[in-house]
Short mmCIF file of C-alpha atoms in Angstrom, two decimals:
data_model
loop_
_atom_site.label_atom_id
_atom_site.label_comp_id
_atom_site.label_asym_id
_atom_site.label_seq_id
_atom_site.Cartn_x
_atom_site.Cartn_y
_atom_site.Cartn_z
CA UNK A 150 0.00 0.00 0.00
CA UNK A 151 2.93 2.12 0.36
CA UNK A 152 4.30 1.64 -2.79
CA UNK A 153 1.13 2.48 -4.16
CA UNK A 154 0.72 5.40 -2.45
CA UNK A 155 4.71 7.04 -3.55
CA UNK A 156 3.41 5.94 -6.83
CA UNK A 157 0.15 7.89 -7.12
CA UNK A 158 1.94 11.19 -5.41
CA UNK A 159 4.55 10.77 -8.54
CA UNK A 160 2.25 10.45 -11.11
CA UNK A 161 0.28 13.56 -9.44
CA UNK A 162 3.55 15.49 -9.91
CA UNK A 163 4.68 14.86 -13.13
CA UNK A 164 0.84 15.34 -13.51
CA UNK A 165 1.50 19.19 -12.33
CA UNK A 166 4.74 19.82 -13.97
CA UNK A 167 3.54 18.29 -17.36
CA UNK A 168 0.44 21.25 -16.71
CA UNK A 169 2.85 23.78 -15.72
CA UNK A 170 5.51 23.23 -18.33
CA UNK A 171 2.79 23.47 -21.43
CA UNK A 172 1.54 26.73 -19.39
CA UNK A 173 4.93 28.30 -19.49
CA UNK A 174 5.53 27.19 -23.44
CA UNK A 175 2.00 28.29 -24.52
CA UNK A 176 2.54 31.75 -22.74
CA UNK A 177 6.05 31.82 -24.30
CA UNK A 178 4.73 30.86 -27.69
CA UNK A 179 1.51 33.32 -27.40
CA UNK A 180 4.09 36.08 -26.64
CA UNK A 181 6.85 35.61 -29.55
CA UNK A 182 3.85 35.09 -32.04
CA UNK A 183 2.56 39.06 -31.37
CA UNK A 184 5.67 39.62 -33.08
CA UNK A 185 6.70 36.26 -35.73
CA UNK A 186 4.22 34.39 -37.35
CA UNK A 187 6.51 31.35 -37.16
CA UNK A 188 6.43 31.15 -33.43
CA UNK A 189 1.92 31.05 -33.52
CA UNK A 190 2.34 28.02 -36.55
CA UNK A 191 4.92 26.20 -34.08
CA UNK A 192 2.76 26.16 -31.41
CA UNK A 193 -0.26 25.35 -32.85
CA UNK A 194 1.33 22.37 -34.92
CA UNK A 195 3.29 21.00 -32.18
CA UNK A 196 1.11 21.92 -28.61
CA UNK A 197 -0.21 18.49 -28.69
CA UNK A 198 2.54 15.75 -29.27
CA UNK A 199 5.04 18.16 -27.09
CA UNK A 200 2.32 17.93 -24.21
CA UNK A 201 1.66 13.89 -24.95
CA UNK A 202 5.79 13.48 -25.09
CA UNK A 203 6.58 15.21 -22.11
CA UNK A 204 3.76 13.86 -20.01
CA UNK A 205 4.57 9.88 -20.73
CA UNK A 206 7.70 10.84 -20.53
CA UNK A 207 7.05 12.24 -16.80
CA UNK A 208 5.11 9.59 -15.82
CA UNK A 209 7.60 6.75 -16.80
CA UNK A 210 10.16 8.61 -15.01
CA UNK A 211 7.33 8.55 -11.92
CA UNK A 212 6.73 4.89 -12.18
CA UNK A 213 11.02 3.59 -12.58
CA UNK A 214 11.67 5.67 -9.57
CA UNK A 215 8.83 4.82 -7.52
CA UNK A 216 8.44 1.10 -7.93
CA UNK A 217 12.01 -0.88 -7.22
CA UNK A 218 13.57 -3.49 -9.47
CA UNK A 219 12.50 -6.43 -7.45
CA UNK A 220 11.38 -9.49 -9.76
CA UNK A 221 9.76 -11.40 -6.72
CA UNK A 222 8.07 -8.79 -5.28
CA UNK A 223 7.05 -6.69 -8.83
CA UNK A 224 7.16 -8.96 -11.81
CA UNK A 225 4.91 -6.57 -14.04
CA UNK A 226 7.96 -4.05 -13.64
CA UNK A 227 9.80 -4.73 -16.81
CA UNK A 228 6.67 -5.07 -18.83
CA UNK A 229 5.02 -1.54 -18.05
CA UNK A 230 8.60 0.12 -18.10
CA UNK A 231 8.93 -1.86 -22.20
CA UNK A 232 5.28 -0.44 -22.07
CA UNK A 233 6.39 3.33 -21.72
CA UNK A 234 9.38 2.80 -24.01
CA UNK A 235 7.14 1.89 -26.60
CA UNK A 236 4.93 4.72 -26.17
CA UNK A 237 7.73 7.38 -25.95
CA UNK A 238 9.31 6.07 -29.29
CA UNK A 239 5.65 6.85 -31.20
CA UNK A 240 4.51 10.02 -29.35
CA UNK A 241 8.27 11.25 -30.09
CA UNK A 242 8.25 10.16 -33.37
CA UNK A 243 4.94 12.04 -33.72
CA UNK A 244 6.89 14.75 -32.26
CA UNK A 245 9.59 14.43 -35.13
CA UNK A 246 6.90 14.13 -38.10
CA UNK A 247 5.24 17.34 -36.65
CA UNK A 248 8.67 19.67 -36.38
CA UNK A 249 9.48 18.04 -39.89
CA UNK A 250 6.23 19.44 -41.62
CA UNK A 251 6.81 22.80 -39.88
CA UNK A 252 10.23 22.79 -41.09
CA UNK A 253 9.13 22.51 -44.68
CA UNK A 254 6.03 24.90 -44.36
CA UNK A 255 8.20 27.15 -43.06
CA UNK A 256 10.02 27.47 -46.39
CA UNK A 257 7.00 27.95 -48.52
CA UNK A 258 5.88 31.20 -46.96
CA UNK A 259 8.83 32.78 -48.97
CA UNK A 260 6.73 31.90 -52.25
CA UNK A 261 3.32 33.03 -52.88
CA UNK A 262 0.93 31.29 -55.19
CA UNK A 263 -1.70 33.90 -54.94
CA UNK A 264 -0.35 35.84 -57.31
CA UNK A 265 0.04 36.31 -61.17
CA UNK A 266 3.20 34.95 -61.58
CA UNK A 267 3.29 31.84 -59.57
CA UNK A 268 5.10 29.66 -61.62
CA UNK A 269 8.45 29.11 -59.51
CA UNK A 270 6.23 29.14 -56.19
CA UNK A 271 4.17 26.27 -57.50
CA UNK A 272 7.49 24.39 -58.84
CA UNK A 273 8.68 24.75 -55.24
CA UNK A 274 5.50 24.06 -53.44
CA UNK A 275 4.99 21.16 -55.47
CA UNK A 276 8.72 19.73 -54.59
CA UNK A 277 8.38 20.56 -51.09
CA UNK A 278 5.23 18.51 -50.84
CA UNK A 279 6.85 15.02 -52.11
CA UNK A 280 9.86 15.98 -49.98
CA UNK A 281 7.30 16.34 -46.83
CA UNK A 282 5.72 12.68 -47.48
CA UNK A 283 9.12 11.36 -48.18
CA UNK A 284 10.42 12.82 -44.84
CA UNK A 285 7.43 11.95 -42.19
CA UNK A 286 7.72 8.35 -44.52
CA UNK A 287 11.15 7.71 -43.36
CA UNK A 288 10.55 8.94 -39.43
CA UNK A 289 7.51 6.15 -39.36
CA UNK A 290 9.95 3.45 -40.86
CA UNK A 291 12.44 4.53 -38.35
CA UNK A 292 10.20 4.46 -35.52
CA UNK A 293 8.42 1.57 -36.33
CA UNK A 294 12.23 -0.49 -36.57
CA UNK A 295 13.33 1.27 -32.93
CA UNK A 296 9.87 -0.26 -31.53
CA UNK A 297 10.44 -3.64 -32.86
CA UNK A 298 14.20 -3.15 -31.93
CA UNK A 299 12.83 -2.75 -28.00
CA UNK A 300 11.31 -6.71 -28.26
CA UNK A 301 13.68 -9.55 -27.42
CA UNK A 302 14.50 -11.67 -29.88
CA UNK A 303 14.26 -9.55 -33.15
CA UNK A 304 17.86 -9.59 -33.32
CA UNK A 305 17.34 -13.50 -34.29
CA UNK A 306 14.52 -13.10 -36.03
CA UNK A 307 16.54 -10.43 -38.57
CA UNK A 308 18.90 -12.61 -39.15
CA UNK A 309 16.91 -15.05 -40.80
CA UNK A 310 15.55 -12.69 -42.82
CA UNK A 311 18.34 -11.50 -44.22
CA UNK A 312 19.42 -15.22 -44.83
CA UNK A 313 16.68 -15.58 -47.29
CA UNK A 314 16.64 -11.65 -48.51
CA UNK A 315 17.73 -12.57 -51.70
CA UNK A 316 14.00 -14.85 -52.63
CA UNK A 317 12.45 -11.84 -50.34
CA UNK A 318 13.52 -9.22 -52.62
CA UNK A 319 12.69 -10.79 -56.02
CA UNK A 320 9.37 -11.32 -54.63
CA UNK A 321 8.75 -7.70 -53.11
CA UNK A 322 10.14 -6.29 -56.68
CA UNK A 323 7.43 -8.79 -58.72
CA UNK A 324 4.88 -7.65 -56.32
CA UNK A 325 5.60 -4.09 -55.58
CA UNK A 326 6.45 -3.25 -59.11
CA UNK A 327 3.61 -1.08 -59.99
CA UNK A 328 3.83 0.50 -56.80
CA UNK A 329 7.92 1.50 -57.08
CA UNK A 330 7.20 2.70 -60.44
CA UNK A 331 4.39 5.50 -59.33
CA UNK A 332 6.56 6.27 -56.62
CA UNK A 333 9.72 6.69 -58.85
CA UNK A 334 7.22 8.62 -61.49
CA UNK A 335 6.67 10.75 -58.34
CA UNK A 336 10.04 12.04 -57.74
CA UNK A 337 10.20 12.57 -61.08
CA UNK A 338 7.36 14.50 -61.75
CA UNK A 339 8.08 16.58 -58.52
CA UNK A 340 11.80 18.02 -59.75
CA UNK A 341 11.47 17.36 -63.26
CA UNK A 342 8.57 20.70 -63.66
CA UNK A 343 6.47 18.67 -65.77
CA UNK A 344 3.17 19.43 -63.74
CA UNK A 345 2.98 21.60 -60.71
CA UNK A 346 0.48 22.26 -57.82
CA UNK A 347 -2.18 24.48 -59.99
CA UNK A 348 -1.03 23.56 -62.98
CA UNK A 349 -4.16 23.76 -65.44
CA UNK A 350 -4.30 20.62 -68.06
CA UNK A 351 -6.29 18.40 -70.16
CA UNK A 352 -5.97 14.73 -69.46
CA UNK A 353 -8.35 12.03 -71.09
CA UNK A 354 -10.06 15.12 -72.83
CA UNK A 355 -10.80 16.52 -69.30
CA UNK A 356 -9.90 20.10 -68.55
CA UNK A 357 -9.20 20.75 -64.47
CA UNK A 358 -6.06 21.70 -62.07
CA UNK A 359 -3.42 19.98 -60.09
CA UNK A 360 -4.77 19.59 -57.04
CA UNK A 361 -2.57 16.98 -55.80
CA UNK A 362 0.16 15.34 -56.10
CA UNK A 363 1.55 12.29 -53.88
CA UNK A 364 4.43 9.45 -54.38
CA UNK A 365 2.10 7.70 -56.39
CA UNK A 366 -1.18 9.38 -57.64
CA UNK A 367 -1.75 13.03 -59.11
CA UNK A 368 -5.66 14.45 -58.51
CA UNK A 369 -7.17 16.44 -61.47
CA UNK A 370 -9.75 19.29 -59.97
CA UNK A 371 -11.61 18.97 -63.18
CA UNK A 372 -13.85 22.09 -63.90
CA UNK A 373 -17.12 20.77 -62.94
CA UNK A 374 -15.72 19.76 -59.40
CA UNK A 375 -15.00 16.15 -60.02
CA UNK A 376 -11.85 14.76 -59.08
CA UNK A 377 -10.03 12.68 -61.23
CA UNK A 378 -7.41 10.09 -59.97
CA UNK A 379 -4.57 9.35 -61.97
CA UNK A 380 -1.26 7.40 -61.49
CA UNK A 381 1.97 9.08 -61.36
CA UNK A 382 2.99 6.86 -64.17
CA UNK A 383 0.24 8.14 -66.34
CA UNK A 384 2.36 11.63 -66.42
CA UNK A 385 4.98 10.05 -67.03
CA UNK A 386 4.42 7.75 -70.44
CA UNK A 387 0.98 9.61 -71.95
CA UNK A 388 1.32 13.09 -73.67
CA UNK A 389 -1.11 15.35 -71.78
CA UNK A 390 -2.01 19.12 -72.51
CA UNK A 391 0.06 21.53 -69.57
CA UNK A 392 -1.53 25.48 -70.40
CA UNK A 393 0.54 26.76 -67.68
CA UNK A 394 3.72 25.20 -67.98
CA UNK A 395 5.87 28.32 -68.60
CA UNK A 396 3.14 31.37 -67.99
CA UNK A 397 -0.45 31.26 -67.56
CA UNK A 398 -1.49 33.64 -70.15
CA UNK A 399 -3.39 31.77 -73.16
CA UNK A 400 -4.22 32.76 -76.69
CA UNK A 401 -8.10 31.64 -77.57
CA UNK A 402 -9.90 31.43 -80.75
CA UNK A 403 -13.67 32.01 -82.04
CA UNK A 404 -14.96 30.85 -85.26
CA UNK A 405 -17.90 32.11 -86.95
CA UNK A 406 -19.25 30.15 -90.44
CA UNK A 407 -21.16 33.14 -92.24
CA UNK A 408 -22.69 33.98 -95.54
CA UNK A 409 -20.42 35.60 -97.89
CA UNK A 410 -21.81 39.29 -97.71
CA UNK A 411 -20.73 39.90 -94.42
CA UNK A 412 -18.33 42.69 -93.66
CA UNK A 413 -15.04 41.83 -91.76
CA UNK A 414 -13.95 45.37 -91.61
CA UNK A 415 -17.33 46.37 -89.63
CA UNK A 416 -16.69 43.00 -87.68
CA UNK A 417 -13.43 44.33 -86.40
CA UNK A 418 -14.92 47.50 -85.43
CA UNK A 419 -16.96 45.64 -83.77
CA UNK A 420 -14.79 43.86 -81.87
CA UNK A 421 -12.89 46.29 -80.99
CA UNK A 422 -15.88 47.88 -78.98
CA UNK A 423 -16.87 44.73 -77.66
CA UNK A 424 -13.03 44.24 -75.78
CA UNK A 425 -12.62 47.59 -74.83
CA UNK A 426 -15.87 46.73 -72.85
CA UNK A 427 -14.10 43.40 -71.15
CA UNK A 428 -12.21 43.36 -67.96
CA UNK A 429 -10.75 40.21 -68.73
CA UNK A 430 -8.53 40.90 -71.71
CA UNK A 431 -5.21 41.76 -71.08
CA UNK A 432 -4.47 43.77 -74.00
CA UNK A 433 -2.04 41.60 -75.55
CA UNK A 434 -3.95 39.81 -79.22
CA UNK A 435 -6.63 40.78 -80.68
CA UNK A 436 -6.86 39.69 -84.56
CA UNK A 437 -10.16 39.21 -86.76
CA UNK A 438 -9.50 37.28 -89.76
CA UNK A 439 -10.73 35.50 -92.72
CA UNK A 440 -9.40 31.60 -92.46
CA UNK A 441 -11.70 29.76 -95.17
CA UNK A 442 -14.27 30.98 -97.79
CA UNK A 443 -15.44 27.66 -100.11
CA UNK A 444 -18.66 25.88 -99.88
CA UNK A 445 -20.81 28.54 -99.47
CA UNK A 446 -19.76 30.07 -96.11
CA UNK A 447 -17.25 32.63 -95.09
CA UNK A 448 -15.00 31.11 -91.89
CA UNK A 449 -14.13 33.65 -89.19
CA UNK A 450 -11.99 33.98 -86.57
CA UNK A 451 -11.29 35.40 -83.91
CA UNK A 452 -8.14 35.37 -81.61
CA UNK A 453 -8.40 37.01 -77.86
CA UNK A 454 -5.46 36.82 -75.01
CA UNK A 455 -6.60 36.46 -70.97
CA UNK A 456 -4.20 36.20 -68.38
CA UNK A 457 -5.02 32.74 -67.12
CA UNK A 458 -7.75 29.58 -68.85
CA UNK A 459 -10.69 30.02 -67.03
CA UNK A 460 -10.61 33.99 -67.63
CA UNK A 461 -9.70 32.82 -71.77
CA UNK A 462 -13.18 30.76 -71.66
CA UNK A 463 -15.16 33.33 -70.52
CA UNK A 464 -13.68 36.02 -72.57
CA UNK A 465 -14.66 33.99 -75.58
CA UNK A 466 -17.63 32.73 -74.75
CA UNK A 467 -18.27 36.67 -73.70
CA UNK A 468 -17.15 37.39 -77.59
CA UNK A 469 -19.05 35.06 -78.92
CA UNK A 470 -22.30 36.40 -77.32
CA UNK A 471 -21.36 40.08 -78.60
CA UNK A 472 -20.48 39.01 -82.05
CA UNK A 473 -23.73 36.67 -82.56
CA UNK A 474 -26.36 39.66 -81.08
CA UNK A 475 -24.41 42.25 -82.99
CA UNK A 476 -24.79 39.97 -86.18
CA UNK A 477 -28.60 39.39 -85.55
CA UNK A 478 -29.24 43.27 -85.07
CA UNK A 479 -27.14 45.20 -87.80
CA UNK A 480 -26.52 42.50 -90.21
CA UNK A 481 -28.94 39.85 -90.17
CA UNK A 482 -28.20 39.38 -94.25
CA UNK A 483 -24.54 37.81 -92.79
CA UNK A 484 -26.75 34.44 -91.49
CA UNK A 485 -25.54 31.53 -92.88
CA UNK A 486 -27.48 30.50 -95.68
CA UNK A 487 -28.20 27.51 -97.31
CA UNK A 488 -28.61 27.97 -101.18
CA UNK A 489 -30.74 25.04 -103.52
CA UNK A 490 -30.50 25.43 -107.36
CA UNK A 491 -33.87 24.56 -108.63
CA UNK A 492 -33.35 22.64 -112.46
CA UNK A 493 -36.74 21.49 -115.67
CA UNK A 494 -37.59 18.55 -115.42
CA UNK A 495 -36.66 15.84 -117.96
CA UNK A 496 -39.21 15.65 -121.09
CA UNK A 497 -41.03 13.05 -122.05
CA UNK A 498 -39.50 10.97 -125.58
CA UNK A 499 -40.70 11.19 -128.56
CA UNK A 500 -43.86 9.00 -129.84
CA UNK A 501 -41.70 7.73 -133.15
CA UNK A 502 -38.56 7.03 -130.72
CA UNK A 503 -41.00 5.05 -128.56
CA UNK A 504 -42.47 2.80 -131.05
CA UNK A 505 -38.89 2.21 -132.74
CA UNK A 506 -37.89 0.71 -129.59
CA UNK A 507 -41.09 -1.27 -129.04
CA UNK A 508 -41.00 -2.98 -132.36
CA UNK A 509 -37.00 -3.67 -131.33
CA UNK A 510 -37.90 -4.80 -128.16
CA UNK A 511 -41.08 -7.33 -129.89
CA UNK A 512 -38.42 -8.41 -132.46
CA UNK A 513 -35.86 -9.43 -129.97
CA UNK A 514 -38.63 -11.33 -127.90
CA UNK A 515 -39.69 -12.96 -130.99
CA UNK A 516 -36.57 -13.96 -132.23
CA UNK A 517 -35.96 -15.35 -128.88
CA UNK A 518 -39.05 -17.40 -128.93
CA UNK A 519 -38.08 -18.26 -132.81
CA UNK A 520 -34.61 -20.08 -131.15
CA UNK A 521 -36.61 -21.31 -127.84
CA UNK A 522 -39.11 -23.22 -130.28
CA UNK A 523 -35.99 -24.80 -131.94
CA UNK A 524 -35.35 -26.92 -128.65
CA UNK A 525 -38.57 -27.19 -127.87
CA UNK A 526 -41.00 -27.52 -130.49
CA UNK A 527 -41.85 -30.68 -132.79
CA UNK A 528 -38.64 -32.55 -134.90
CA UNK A 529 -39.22 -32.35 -138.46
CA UNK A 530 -37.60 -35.37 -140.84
CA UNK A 531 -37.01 -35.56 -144.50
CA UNK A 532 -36.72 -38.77 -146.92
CA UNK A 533 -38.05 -41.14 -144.18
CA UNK A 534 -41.64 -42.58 -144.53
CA UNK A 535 -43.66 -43.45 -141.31
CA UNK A 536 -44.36 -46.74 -142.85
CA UNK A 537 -40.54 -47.30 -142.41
CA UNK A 538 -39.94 -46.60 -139.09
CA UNK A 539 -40.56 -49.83 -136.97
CA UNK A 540 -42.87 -49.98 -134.05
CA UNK A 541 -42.13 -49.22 -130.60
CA UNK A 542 -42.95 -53.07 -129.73
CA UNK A 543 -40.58 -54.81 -132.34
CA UNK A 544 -44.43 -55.58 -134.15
CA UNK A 545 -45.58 -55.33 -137.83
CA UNK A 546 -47.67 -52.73 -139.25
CA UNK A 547 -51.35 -53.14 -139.81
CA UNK A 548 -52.80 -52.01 -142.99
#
């Protein structure tokens, strides 16, 4: 009962100075981030595994000093002592993963993707991302391997596997192939600049953003809020459409099939009105030109600049309204039309032609009958008389 007692007043202390030690870092933290921005993001991403770390950390101390290393009188001591060294491998490898992410954050507030020109801030963003998975990765393989390092017997146990790693890493290659090869088509799309983080493109005939990109998938915000899941190896081996792989301004067309007496020099007038109107152009193309003008129609188009996609689709679909109301209004004659050519129709033949080809017609139908009767019709003979010709029965004739 004594024992108990010691160990229930050291658990109550390292109970108070756990509470008073997060008071004293939280008031520290609260007062350096008045003044750094850095200091408010550390505390808030690492209050609770520094609290969890530094309280099982507390209490193990508590318990080894409180309850003596006496195997006949405390068996259970080694067991809850392996316990807390378990626990204060994960909560400080939680610890680890959490000062790792900061780390890397910390880096990205240098580069801003909110504005125009984003294109190195993505680049980095998107390689600091991979790097953070990579990192946090490597601290759970490393914690997991001290854990099972703790356990008697592992060292044996490691042994044999290595014994036999040659059959275990054919195996793990056969099986894990797919799997290394979206990982290695990670890295490689992460420092290679191929896609980025908000990267606009056009996979499968789908238009969307990078949203994503992990070790071994890349997520497509497509434009009507779907996601679309890709593997990193799909980047990697199938051409795909990038629009902002070096800048995000894009060049746009708009085609118009019209009827051939339109005017293109009141069009451009027109246009010009119509994008001195729009907030979205950026002033850098404008050109109104004839591309095509056979089979009836008179091709149009139109080329506009906007400083990013989704501002080029609405600037043309913005044109595009303009043009067709101005078109309907001023010059309706410009409509496409579609022209028929009306032609006589084809007189009747002559009544001599018609009979000359009747009396052709009978006389090659009689003429064939003329030959059909040769095969068919009755034999005739000549120099034999029917008295001659015997009878059918080997008989005489009758008189």
């Amino acid at each position: 009962m004594d024992i108990l007692l010691r160990l229930l007043v050291a658990i109550g202390f390292a109970l108070l100075v756990t509470a008073v030690a997060a008071l004293v870092l939280h008031l520290v933290f609260r007062s350096l981030g008045r003044r750094e921005r850095w200091a408010a993001a550390l505390s808030r991403r690492t209050k609770h595994p520094t609290r969890t770390t530094l309280l099982v950390v507390l209490v193990w101390v508590a318990f080894t000093s409180t309850i003596p290393r006496n195997e006949h009188l405390y068996p259970w001591r080694d067991e809850v002592s392996h316990a807390f060294l378990v626990v204060t491998i994960g909560v400080g490898c939680w610890l680890a993963c959490e000062l790792a992410v900061f780390l890397e954050s910390l880096g990205l507030h240098r580069y801003r993707v909110d504005v125009p020109d984003n294109r190195v801030a993505r680049r980095i963003r998107t390689q600091v991302l991979i790097i953070r998975r990579l990192t946090v990765a490597v601290l759970v393989i490393i914690g997991v391997g001290a854990i099972l390092l703790t356990f008697p017997g592992v060292e044996a146990a490691g042994a044999s596997v290595l014994a036999s790693a040659g059959l275990l890493s054919v195996i793990a290659g056969l099986a894990a192939q797919s799997t290394l090869g979206n990982v290695i088509a990670g890295m490689q799309l992460a420092f290679s600049g191929s896609i980025r983080v908000d990267d606009v493109v056009v996979v499968e005939q789908q238009w969307g953003r990078i949203e994503e990109i992990t070790l071994t998938y890349v997520v497509v915000h497509l434009w009507d809020d779907r996601r679309f899941v890709l593997p990193s190896t799909y980047f990697t081996s199938t051409p795909f459409e990038n629009w902002t792989r070096t800048n995000s301004e894009l060049l746009g067309a708009v085609e118009f099939d019209l009827d051939w007496r339109v005017s293109p020099a009141e069009m451009r007038k027109e246009l010009d009105r119509i994008l001195d109107t729009s907030t979205i152009w950026d002033h850098r193309t404008k050109v109104l030109q004839v591309t095509d003008a056979v089979g009836g129609l008179v091709r149009v188009r139109i080329l506009v600049t906007a400083p990013d996609a989704g501002a080029l689709f609405d600037l043309r679909c913005y044109v595009r309204e303009e043009m067709v109301g101005w078109i309907q209004r001023n010059h309706p004659d410009a409509l496409p039309l579609q022209r028929v050519q009306l032609t006589e129709p084809t007189a009747q033949r002559p009544a001599a032609l018609r009979t000359s080809t009747s009396e052709n017609d009978s006389q090659l139908f009689r003429e064939g009958d003329e030959r059909t009767a040769l095969f068919t019709g009755p034999i005739q003979t000549s120099g034999i008389h029917p008295d001659d010709v015997p009878p059918a029965d080997g008989g005489h004739h009758t008189r």
